Coordinates of C-alpha atoms in Angstrom, one line a residue:
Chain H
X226 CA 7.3 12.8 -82.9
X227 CA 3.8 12.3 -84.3
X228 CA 2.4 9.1 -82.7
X229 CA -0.3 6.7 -84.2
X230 CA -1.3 4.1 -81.2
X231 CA -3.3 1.3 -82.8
X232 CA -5.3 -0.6 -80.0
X233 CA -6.6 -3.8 -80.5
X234 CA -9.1 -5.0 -77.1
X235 CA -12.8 -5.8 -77.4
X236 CA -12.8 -4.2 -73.6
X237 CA -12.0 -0.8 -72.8
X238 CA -12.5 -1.2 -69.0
X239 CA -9.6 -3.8 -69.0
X240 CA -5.6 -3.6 -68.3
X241 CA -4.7 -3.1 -72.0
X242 CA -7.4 -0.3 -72.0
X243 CA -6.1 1.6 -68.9
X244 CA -2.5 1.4 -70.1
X245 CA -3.8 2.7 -73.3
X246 CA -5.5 6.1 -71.9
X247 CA -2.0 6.1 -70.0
X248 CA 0.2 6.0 -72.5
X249 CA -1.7 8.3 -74.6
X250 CA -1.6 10.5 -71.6
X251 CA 2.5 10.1 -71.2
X252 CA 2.9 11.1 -74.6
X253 CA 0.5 14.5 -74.9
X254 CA 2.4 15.4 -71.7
X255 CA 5.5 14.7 -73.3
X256 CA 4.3 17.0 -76.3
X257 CA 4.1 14.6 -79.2
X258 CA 1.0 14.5 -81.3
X259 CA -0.8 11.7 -81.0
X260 CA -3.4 9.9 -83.3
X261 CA -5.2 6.6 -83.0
X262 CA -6.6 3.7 -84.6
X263 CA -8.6 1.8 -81.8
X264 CA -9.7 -1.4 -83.6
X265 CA -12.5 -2.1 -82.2
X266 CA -14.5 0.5 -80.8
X267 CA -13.9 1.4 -85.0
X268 CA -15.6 -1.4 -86.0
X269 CA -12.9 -2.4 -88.2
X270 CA -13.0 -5.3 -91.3
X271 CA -10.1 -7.9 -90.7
X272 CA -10.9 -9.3 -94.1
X273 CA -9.3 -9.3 -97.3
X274 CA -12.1 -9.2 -100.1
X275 CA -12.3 -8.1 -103.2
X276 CA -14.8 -5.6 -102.6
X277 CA -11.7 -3.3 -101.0
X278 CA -9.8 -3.3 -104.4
X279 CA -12.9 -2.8 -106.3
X280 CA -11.7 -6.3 -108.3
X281 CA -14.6 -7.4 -111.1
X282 CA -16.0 -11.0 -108.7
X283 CA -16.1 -12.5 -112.2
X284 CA -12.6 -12.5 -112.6
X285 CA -9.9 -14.6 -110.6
X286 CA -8.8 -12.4 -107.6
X287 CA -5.0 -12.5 -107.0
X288 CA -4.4 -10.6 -103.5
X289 CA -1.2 -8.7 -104.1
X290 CA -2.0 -7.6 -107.5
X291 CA -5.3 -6.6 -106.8
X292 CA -4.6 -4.8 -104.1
X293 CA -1.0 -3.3 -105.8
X294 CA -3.1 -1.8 -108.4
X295 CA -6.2 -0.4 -106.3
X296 CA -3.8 1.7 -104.5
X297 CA -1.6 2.3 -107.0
X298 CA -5.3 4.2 -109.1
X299 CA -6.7 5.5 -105.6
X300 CA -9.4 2.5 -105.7
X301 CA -8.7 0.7 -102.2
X302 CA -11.6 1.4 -99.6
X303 CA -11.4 4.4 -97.6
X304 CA -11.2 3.0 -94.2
X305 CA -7.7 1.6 -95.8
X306 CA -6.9 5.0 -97.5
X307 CA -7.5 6.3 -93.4
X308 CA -4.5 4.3 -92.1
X309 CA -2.4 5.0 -94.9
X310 CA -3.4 8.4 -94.3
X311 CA -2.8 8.0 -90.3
X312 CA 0.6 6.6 -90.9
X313 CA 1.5 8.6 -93.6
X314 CA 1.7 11.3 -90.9
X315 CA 3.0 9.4 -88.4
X316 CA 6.7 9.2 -86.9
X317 CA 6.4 6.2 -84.5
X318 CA 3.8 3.3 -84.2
X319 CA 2.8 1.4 -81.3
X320 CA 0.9 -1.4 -81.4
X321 CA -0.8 -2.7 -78.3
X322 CA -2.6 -5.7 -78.0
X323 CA -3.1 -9.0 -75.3
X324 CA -1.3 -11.8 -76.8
X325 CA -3.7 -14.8 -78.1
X326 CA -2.5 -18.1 -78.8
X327 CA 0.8 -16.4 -79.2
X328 CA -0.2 -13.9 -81.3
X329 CA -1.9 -10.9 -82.7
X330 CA -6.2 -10.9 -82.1
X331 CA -7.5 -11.5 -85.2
X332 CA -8.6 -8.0 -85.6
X333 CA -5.0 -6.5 -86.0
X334 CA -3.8 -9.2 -87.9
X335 CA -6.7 -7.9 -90.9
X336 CA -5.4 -4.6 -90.1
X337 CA -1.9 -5.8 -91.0
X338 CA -3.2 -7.4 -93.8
X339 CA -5.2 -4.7 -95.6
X340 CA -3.7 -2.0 -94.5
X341 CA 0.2 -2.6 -95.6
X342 CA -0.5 -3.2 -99.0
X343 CA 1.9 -3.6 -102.0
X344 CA 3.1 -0.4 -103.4
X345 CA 2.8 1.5 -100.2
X346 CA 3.9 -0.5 -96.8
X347 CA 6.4 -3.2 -99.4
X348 CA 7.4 -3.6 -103.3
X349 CA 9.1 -0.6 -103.3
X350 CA 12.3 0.1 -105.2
X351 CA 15.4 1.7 -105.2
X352 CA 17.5 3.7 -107.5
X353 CA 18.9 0.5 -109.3
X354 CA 15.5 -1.1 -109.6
X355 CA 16.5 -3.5 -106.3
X356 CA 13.8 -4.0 -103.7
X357 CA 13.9 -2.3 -100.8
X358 CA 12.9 -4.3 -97.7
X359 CA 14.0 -5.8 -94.9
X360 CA 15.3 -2.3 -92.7
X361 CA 14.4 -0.3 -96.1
X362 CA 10.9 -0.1 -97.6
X363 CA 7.6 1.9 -98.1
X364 CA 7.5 2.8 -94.5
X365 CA 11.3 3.7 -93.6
X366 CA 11.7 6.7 -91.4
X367 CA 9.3 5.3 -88.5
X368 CA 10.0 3.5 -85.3
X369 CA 7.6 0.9 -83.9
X370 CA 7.0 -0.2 -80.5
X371 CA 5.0 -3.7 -79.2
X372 CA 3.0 -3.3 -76.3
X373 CA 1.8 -6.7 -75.2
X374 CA -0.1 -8.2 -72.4
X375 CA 0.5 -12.4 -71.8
X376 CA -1.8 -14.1 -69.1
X377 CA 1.7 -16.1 -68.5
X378 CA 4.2 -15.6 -66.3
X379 CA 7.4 -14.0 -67.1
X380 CA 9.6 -17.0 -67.4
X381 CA 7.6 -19.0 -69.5
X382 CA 8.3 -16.6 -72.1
X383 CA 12.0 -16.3 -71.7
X384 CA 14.8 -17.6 -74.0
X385 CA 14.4 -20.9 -72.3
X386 CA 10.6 -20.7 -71.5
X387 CA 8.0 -23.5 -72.0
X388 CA 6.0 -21.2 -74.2
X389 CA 9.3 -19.7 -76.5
X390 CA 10.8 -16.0 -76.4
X391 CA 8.4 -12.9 -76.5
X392 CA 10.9 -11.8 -79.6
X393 CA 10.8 -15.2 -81.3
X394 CA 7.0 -15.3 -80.8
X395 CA 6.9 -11.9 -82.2
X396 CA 9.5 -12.9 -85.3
X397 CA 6.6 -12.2 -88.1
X398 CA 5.4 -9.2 -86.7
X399 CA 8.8 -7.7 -85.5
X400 CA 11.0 -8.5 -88.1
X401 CA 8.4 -9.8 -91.0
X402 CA 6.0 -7.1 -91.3
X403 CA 7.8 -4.0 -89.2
X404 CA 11.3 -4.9 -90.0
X405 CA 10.1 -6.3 -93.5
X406 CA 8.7 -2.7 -94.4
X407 CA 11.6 -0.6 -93.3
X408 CA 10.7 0.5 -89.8
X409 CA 13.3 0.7 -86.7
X410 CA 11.7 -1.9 -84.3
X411 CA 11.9 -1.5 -80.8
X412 CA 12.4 -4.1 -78.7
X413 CA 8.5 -5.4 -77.9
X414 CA 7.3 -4.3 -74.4
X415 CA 5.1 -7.8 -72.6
X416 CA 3.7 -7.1 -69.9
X417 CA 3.1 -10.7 -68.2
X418 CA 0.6 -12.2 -65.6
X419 CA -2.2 -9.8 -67.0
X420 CA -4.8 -12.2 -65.7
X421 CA -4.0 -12.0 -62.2
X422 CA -3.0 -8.5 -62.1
X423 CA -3.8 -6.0 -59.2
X424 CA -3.5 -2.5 -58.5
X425 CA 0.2 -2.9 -57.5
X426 CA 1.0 -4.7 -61.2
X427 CA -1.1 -2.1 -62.7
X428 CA 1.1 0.6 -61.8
X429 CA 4.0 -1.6 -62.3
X430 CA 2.8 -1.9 -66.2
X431 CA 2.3 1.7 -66.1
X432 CA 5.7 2.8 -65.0
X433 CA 7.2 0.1 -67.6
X434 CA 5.3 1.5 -70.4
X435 CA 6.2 5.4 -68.8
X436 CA 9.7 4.8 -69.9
X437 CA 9.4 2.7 -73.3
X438 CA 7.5 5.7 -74.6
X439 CA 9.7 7.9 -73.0
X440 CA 12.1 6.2 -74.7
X441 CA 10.6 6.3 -77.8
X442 CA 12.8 8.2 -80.3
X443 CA 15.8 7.4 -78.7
X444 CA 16.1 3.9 -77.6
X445 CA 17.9 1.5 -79.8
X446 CA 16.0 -0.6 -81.7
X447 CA 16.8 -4.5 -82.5
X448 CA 20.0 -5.4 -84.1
X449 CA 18.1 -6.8 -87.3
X450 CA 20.4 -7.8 -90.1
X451 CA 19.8 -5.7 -93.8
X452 CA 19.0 -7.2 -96.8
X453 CA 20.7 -4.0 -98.2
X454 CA 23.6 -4.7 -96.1
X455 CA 25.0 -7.5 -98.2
X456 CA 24.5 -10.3 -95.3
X457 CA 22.1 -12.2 -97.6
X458 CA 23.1 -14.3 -100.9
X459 CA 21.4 -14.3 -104.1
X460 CA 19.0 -17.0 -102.6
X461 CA 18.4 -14.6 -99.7
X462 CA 20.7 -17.0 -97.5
X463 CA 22.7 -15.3 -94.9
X464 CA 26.2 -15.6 -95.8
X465 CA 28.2 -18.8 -94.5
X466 CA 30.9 -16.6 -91.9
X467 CA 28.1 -15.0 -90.3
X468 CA 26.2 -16.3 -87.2
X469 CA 22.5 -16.5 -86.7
X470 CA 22.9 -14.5 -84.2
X471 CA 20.9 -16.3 -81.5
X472 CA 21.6 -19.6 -79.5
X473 CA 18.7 -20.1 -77.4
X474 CA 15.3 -19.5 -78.6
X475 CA 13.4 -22.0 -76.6
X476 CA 12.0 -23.8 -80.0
X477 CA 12.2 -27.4 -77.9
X478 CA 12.9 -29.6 -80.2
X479 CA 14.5 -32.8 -78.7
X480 CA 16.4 -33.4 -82.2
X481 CA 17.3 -31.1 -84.8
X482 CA 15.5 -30.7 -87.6
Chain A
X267 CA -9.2 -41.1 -90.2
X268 CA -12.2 -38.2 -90.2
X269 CA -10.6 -35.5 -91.4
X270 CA -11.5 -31.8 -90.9
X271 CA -9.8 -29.5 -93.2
X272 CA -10.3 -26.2 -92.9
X273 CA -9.2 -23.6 -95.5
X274 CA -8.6 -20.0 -95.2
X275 CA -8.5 -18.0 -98.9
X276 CA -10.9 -15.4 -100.4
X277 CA -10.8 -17.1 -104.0
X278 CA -11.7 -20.6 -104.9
X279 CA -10.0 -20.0 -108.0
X280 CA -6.4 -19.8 -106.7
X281 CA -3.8 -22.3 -106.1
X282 CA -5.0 -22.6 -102.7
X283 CA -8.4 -23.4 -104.1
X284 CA -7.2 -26.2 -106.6
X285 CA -5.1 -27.6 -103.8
X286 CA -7.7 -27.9 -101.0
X287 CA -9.7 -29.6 -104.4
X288 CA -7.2 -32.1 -105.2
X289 CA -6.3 -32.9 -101.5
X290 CA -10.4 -33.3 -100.6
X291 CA -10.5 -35.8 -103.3
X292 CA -7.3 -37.3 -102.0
X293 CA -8.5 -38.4 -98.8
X294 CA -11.6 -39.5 -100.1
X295 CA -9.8 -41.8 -102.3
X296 CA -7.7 -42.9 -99.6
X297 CA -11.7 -43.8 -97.5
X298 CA -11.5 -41.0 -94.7
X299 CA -14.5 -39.1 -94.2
X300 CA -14.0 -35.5 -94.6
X301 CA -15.5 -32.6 -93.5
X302 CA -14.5 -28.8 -94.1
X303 CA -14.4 -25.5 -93.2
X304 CA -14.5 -23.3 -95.6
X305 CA -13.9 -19.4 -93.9
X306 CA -14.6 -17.3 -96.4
X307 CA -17.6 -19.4 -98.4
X308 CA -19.1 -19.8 -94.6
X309 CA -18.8 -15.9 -93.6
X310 CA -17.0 -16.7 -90.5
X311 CA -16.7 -13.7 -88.3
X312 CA -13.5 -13.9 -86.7
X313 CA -13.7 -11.4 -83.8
X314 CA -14.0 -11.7 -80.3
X315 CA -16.5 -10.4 -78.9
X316 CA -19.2 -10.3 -75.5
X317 CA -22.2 -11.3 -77.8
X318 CA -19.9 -14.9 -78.3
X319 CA -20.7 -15.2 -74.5
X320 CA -23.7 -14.0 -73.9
X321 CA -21.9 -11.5 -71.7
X322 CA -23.6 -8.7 -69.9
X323 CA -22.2 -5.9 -71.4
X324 CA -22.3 -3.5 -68.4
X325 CA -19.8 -5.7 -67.1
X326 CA -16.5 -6.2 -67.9
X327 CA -15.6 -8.4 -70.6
X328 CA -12.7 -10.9 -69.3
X329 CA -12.2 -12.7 -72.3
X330 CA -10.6 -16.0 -70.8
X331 CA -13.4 -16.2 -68.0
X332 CA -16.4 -15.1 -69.9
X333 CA -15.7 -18.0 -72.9
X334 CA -14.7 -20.5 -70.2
X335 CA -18.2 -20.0 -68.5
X336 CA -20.6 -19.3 -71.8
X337 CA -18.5 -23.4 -72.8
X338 CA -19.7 -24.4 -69.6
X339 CA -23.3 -23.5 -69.7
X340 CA -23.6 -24.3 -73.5
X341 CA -23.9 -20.6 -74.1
X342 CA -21.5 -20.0 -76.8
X343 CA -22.6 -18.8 -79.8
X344 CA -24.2 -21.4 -82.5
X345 CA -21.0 -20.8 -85.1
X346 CA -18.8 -21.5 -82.2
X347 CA -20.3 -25.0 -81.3
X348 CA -20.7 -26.1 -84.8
X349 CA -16.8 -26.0 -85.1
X350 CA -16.0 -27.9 -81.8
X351 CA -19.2 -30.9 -82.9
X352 CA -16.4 -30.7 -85.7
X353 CA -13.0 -31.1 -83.9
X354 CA -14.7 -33.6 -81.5
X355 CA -15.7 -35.7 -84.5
X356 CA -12.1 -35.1 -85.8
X357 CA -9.2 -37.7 -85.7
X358 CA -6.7 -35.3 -87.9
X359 CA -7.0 -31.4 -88.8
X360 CA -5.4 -30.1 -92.3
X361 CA -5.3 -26.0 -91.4
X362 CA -4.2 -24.5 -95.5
X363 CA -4.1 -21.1 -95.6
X364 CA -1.6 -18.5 -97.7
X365 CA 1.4 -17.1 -95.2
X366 CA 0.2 -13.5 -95.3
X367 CA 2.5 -11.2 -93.2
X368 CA 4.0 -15.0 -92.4
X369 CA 1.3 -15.6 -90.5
X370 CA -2.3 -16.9 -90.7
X371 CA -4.5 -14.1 -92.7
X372 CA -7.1 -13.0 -89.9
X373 CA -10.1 -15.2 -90.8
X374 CA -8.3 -17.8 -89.4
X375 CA -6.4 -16.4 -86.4
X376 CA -9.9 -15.4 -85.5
X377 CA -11.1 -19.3 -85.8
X378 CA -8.4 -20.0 -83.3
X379 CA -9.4 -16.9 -81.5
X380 CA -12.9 -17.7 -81.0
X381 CA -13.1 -21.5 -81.2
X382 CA -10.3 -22.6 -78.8
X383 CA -11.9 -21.4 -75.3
X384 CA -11.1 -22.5 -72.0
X385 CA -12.4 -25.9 -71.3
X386 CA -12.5 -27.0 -73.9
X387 CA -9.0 -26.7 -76.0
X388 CA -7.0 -25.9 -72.5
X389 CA -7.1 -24.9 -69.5
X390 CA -8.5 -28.9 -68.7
X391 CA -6.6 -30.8 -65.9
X392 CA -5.5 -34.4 -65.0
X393 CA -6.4 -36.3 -62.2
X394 CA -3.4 -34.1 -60.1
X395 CA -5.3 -31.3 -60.5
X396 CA -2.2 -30.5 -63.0
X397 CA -3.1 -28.4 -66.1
X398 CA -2.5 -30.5 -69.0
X399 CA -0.8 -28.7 -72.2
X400 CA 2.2 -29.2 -74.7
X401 CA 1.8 -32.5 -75.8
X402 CA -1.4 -33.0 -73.5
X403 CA -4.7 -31.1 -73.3
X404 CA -8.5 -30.7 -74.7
X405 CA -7.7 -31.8 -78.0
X406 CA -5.7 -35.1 -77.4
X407 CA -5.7 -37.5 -79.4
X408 CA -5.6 -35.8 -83.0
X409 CA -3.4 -34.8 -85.5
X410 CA -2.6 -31.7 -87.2
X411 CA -1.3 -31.0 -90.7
X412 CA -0.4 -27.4 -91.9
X413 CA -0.4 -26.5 -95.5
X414 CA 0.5 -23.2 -96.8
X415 CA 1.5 -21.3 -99.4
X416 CA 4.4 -18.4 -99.3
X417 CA 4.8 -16.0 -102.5
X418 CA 8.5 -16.4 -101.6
X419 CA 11.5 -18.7 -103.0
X420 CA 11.9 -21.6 -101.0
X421 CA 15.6 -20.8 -100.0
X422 CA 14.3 -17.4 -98.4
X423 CA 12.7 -19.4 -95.6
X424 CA 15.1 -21.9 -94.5
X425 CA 16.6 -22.4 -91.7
X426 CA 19.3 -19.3 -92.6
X427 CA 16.9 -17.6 -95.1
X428 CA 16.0 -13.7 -94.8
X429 CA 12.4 -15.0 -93.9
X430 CA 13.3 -17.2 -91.1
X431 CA 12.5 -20.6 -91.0
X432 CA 9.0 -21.9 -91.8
X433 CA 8.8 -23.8 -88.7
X434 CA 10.1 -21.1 -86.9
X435 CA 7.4 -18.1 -88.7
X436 CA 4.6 -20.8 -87.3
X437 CA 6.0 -21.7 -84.0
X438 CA 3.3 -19.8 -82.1
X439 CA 0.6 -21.6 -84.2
X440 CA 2.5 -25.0 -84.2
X441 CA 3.7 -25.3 -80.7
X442 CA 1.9 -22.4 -79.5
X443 CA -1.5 -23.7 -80.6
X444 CA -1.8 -27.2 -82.0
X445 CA 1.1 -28.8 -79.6
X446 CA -0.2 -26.7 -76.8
X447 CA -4.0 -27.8 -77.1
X448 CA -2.3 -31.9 -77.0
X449 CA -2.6 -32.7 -81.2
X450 CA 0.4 -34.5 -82.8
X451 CA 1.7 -31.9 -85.1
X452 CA 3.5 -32.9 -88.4
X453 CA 5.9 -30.8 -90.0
X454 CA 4.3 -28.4 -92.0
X455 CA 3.9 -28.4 -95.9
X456 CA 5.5 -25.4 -97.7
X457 CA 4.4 -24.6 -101.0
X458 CA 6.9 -21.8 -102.1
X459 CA 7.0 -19.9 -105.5
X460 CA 3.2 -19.4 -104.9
X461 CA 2.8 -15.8 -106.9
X462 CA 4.9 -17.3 -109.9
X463 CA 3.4 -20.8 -110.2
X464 CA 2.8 -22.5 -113.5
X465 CA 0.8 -26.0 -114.6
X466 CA 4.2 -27.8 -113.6
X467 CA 4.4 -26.0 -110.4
X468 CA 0.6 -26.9 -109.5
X469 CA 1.1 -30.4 -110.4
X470 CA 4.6 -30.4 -108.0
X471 CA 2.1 -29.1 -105.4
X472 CA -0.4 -31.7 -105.6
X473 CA 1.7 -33.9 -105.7
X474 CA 3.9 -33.0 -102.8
X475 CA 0.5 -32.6 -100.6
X476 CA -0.7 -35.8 -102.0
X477 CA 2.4 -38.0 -100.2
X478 CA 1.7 -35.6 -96.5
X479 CA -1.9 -36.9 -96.6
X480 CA -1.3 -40.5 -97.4
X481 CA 1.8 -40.0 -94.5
X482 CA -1.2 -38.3 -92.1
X483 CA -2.3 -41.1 -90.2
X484 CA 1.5 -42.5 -89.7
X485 CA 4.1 -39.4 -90.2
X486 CA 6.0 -38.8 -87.3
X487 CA 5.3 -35.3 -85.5
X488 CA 7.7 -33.1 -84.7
X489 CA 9.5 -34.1 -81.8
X490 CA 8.4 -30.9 -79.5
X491 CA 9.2 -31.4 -75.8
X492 CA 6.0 -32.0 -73.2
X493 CA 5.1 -30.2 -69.9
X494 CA 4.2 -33.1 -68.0
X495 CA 7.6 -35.2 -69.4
X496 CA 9.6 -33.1 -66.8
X497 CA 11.7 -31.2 -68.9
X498 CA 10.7 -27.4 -67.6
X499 CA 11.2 -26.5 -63.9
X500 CA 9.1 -24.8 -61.6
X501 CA 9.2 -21.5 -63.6
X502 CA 8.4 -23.3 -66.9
X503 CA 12.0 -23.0 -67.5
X504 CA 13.9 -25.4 -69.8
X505 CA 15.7 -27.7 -67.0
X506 CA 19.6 -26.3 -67.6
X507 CA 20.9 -29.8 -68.6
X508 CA 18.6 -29.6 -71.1
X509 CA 19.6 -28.4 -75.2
X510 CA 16.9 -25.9 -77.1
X511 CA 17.4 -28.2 -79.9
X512 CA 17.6 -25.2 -82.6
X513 CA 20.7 -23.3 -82.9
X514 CA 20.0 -22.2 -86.4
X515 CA 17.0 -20.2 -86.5
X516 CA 18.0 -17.6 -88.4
X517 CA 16.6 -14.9 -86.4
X518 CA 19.5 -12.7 -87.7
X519 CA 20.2 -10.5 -85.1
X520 CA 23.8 -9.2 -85.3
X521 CA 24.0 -9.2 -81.4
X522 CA 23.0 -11.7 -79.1
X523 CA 20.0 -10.1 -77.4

């Protein structure tokens, strides 16, 4: 499989960046081709402007058709037309990056959000005109795996944990950006209690990131529902007989809402 | 109340623009003092990085430690202080912002990012010596209003939309962030229908953001648990007898996971 990494850590002499130039390792010695986008050491722009569509300043700038119609005439920046290009070729994804406030750094959020543009990564149809997203979509074909490091410990970030589940934390990313645009998500890999870790954890992470890239082509991805699959009505409502699918996601309310 | 609102959109001339207009005026009317944040006008740069600390770069960058420490000795950079002499005069923050990848677009992930260090957001303790977050911490005391706008129909993220639920897309930012850091938060204003909205829709809009800002001071906030209330064990572990409180999250997997 060809293999784009993207790497998102303002320090390369830190635990992200070690497990980085180890999983890139693992996978050369497992014989995939491997490409990467390492955020910041590229210097990368997190922000949406208009100067990336080429979109006249005197006129109102609407986002998605801006950036819709730069791609769709070749105009979006090049260091947009580069990832396009990177994942283009790629097979897999992985995305590794430490977990703040919950979420992406801000730097690979912007990635997210000038890189999968409409046209390419979404707003792509089918046959009969229909929409193709949610387990279809521009980037079908690829898997995706989350590589995340949490200062927490493990348990706060369990089902029932104080801080919520790594997979419900990860909802938007997993299932409303990778899912969204048609990849096969792989269940996220967190490495916790990366603040206090020593050489013992380090290997530990190691060995647990070993076998999720091991595991890469093969290991089942999450059970998302499709949109394609008929288990959404016309109001994009999953259908009444069919459960959630999970009980316990540690969202602590004390009522319902 | 002082009000900060800060506003996270590339064009002034967009729904989000007229909105953060109208709601401005709003709370003027209604005799808070205001003051803003306006990302994109202000050129905030939204990535971590050692020059925010005045870190040595022959050493390695520890993010957590290095931010803690430059808070400390009043080294952070100027941006960075300007925004907390803004929080601290704060008795309510409005955060409006388009759900991009339903999420924050980066310019504001990197506000969080950068703005939110140890010491002063968390990481502060009690008189126990015990660490004082969810429902208790640097920024006690306040409120916090989120307004955003989604290009989706309203249906599409409920509580069993394809989407997921709103509150649910911005848990980590909502109880991850705001309730984590000790503000009051309030149940977040959706504006759906955002990529199709007409003059009725705008004035719906205004109107619907006018009644959360008159309800700002008084609103009830959703009813999240809190750390030091008991409810998690040892292991930060929802106590058993204890409910989740969401069952319907729509996370959509088709096997418990």
């Amino acid at each position: 499989m060809n293999v784009l990494w993207i790497f998102a850590h303002p320090e390369r002499r830190s635990l992200n960046g070690a497990l980085r130039d180890h999983g890139l390792a693992t996978l050369r010695g497992l014989g995939h081709p491997v490409r990467q986008s390492d955020l910041y050491a590229m210097g990368w722009n997190p922000l949406v402007t208009p100067a990336d569509h080429r979109h006249d300043p005197r006129e109102r700038f609407r986002v998605g058709a801006a950036s819709e119609r730069a791609h769709a005439t070749g105009a979006l920046s090049a260091d947009i037309r580069a990832e396009h290009d990177k994942i283009a070729w790629a097979d897999a994804l992985v995305l590794q990056f430490p977990l703040w406030w919950y979420g992406m750094p801000a730097i690979l959020k912007g990635w997210f959000d000038r890189v999968f543009v409409q046209g390419f990564a979404f707003g792509v149809t089918d046959g009969q005109g229909r929409t193709r997203r949610y387990g279809d979509g521009g980037l079908a074909g690829r898997r995706a795996l989350v590589v995340t490091t949490a200062g927490a410990r493990p348990t706060g970030l369990g089902p029932r944990g104080v801080h919520g589940d790594t997979a419900q934390l990860l909802f938007p990313l997993l299932h409303g950006t990778l899912w969204y645009t048609g990849m096969r998500v792989l269940p996220p890999l967190l490495i916790p209690g990366a603040d206090r870790a020593g050489p013992a954890d380090h290997a530990g992470a190691a060995a647990a990131l070993d076998r999720r890239l091991r595991g890469l082509p093969t290991d089942p991805p999450l059970p998302y529902r499709t949109e394609a699959g008929g288990d959404y009505d016309d109001d994009l409502v999953l259908r009444p007989d069919l459960a959630p699918g999970r009980t316990d996601l540690g969202v602590h309310l004390t009522t319902p809402t």
